[in-house]
């Protein structure tokens, strides 16, 4: 029986730049790194203590990477506090926190142009 989602892939042009964004700006940590050859590593990042992770997967290994857009929403205790902390570290928000029918919601963008949601737990 399936117990949890292990990873979700985000296709990146530059793994080092993506790693800096997710660790230095989004506040994640590097969880796992396995060499896959000259094109890059299997590189997982995620929030401290989380069971799931993002794989920062090299675009060079995926011919159809442009068709594989992420649609990810992260849960946090306080959307406003997360927005303020991430903004202070240079994360660009497409939508600041806004009250939605399901609660506070914000949208941020990574350097590759992918959008991510933040919702309150």
CSV table of C-alpha atoms in Angstrom, one decimal:
chain,number,residue,atom,x,y,z
A,1,UNK,CA,0.0,0.0,0.0
A,2,UNK,CA,1.2,3.5,-0.8
A,3,UNK,CA,2.1,5.5,2.3
A,4,UNK,CA,3.2,8.9,1.1
A,5,UNK,CA,4.5,11.0,-1.7
A,6,UNK,CA,8.3,10.7,-1.8
A,7,UNK,CA,9.3,13.3,-4.4
A,8,UNK,CA,8.0,15.7,-7.0
A,9,UNK,CA,10.4,16.8,-9.8
A,10,UNK,CA,11.1,20.3,-10.8
A,11,UNK,CA,13.1,20.5,-14.1
A,12,UNK,CA,16.0,23.0,-13.8
A,13,UNK,CA,18.7,24.3,-16.2
A,14,UNK,CA,21.2,24.9,-13.4
A,15,UNK,CA,21.2,22.6,-10.4
A,16,UNK,CA,23.6,24.7,-8.4
A,17,UNK,CA,21.5,27.9,-8.9
A,18,UNK,CA,18.3,25.9,-8.1
A,19,UNK,CA,20.0,24.5,-4.9
A,20,UNK,CA,21.0,28.0,-3.8
A,21,UNK,CA,17.4,29.3,-4.3
A,22,UNK,CA,15.7,26.4,-2.4
A,23,UNK,CA,18.2,26.4,0.5
A,24,UNK,CA,19.3,30.0,0.8
A,25,UNK,CA,16.0,31.7,-0.1
A,26,UNK,CA,13.1,29.2,0.4
A,27,UNK,CA,14.7,27.8,3.6
A,28,UNK,CA,14.8,24.2,2.5
A,29,UNK,CA,17.7,21.8,3.2
A,30,UNK,CA,19.5,19.4,0.9
A,31,UNK,CA,18.2,15.9,1.7
A,32,UNK,CA,19.8,13.6,-0.8
A,33,UNK,CA,22.4,13.8,-3.6
A,34,UNK,CA,23.4,10.9,-5.9
A,35,UNK,CA,25.7,11.3,-8.9
A,36,UNK,CA,24.0,10.6,-12.3
A,37,UNK,CA,26.9,11.5,-14.6
A,38,UNK,CA,28.1,14.6,-16.3
A,39,UNK,CA,24.6,16.0,-16.7
A,40,UNK,CA,24.0,16.3,-13.0
A,41,UNK,CA,22.9,14.7,-9.8
A,42,UNK,CA,19.8,13.2,-8.4
A,43,UNK,CA,19.3,16.2,-6.0
A,44,UNK,CA,16.5,16.3,-3.4
A,45,UNK,CA,15.6,19.3,-1.2
A,46,UNK,CA,12.8,19.8,1.3
A,47,UNK,CA,11.7,21.5,4.5
A,48,UNK,CA,13.6,20.2,7.6
A,49,UNK,CA,11.8,17.2,9.0
A,50,UNK,CA,9.5,16.7,5.9
A,51,UNK,CA,9.1,13.2,4.5
A,52,UNK,CA,8.6,14.5,0.9
A,53,UNK,CA,11.1,16.3,-1.2
A,54,UNK,CA,11.6,18.1,-4.5
A,55,UNK,CA,14.0,16.6,-7.0
A,56,UNK,CA,15.9,19.3,-8.8
A,57,UNK,CA,16.2,17.3,-12.0
A,58,UNK,CA,18.5,18.5,-14.8
A,59,UNK,CA,16.6,19.5,-17.9
A,60,UNK,CA,19.4,18.2,-20.0
A,61,UNK,CA,18.3,14.6,-19.1
A,62,UNK,CA,14.6,15.2,-20.2
A,63,UNK,CA,13.8,16.0,-23.8
A,64,UNK,CA,10.2,16.9,-22.9
A,65,UNK,CA,11.0,18.9,-19.8
A,66,UNK,CA,9.0,22.0,-21.1
A,67,UNK,CA,5.8,19.9,-21.0
A,68,UNK,CA,6.4,18.8,-17.4
A,69,UNK,CA,5.4,21.9,-15.3
A,70,UNK,CA,5.2,21.5,-11.6
A,71,UNK,CA,1.9,22.3,-9.8
A,72,UNK,CA,2.9,22.3,-6.1
A,73,UNK,CA,1.4,23.8,-3.0
A,74,UNK,CA,3.2,23.8,0.3
A,75,UNK,CA,1.5,23.9,3.7
A,76,UNK,CA,2.8,26.2,6.4
A,77,UNK,CA,1.6,27.3,9.8
A,78,UNK,CA,1.4,31.0,9.0
A,79,UNK,CA,1.2,32.1,5.3
A,80,UNK,CA,1.9,35.8,6.2
A,81,UNK,CA,5.0,34.9,8.3
A,82,UNK,CA,6.3,32.6,5.6
A,83,UNK,CA,5.7,35.3,3.0
A,84,UNK,CA,7.6,37.9,5.1
A,85,UNK,CA,10.5,35.6,5.8
A,86,UNK,CA,10.9,34.3,2.2
A,87,UNK,CA,10.5,37.8,0.8
A,88,UNK,CA,13.2,39.1,3.1
A,89,UNK,CA,15.5,36.4,1.6
A,90,UNK,CA,14.8,37.6,-1.9
A,91,UNK,CA,12.0,35.2,-3.0
A,92,UNK,CA,9.7,36.8,-5.6
A,93,UNK,CA,6.0,36.5,-4.9
A,94,UNK,CA,3.6,36.6,-7.9
A,95,UNK,CA,0.7,37.0,-5.3
A,96,UNK,CA,1.1,38.1,-1.7
A,97,UNK,CA,-1.0,36.4,0.9
A,98,UNK,CA,-4.7,36.7,0.0
A,99,UNK,CA,-7.7,35.3,1.8
A,100,UNK,CA,-9.3,32.6,-0.3
A,101,UNK,CA,-12.3,30.3,0.4
A,102,UNK,CA,-9.8,27.6,1.7
A,103,UNK,CA,-7.8,30.2,3.8
A,104,UNK,CA,-4.7,32.4,3.3
A,105,UNK,CA,-2.9,31.6,0.0
A,106,UNK,CA,0.2,33.1,-1.7
A,107,UNK,CA,2.1,32.3,-4.9
A,108,UNK,CA,5.9,32.5,-5.3
A,109,UNK,CA,8.2,31.9,-8.2
A,110,UNK,CA,11.6,30.2,-8.5
A,111,UNK,CA,14.4,31.5,-10.8
A,112,UNK,CA,13.3,29.0,-13.5
A,113,UNK,CA,9.9,30.7,-13.7
A,114,UNK,CA,7.9,27.9,-12.0
A,115,UNK,CA,5.1,29.0,-9.6
A,116,UNK,CA,4.4,27.5,-6.2
A,117,UNK,CA,1.5,28.0,-3.8
A,118,UNK,CA,1.6,28.5,0.0
A,119,UNK,CA,-1.4,27.6,2.0
A,120,UNK,CA,-2.1,27.6,5.7
A,121,UNK,CA,-2.4,24.4,7.6
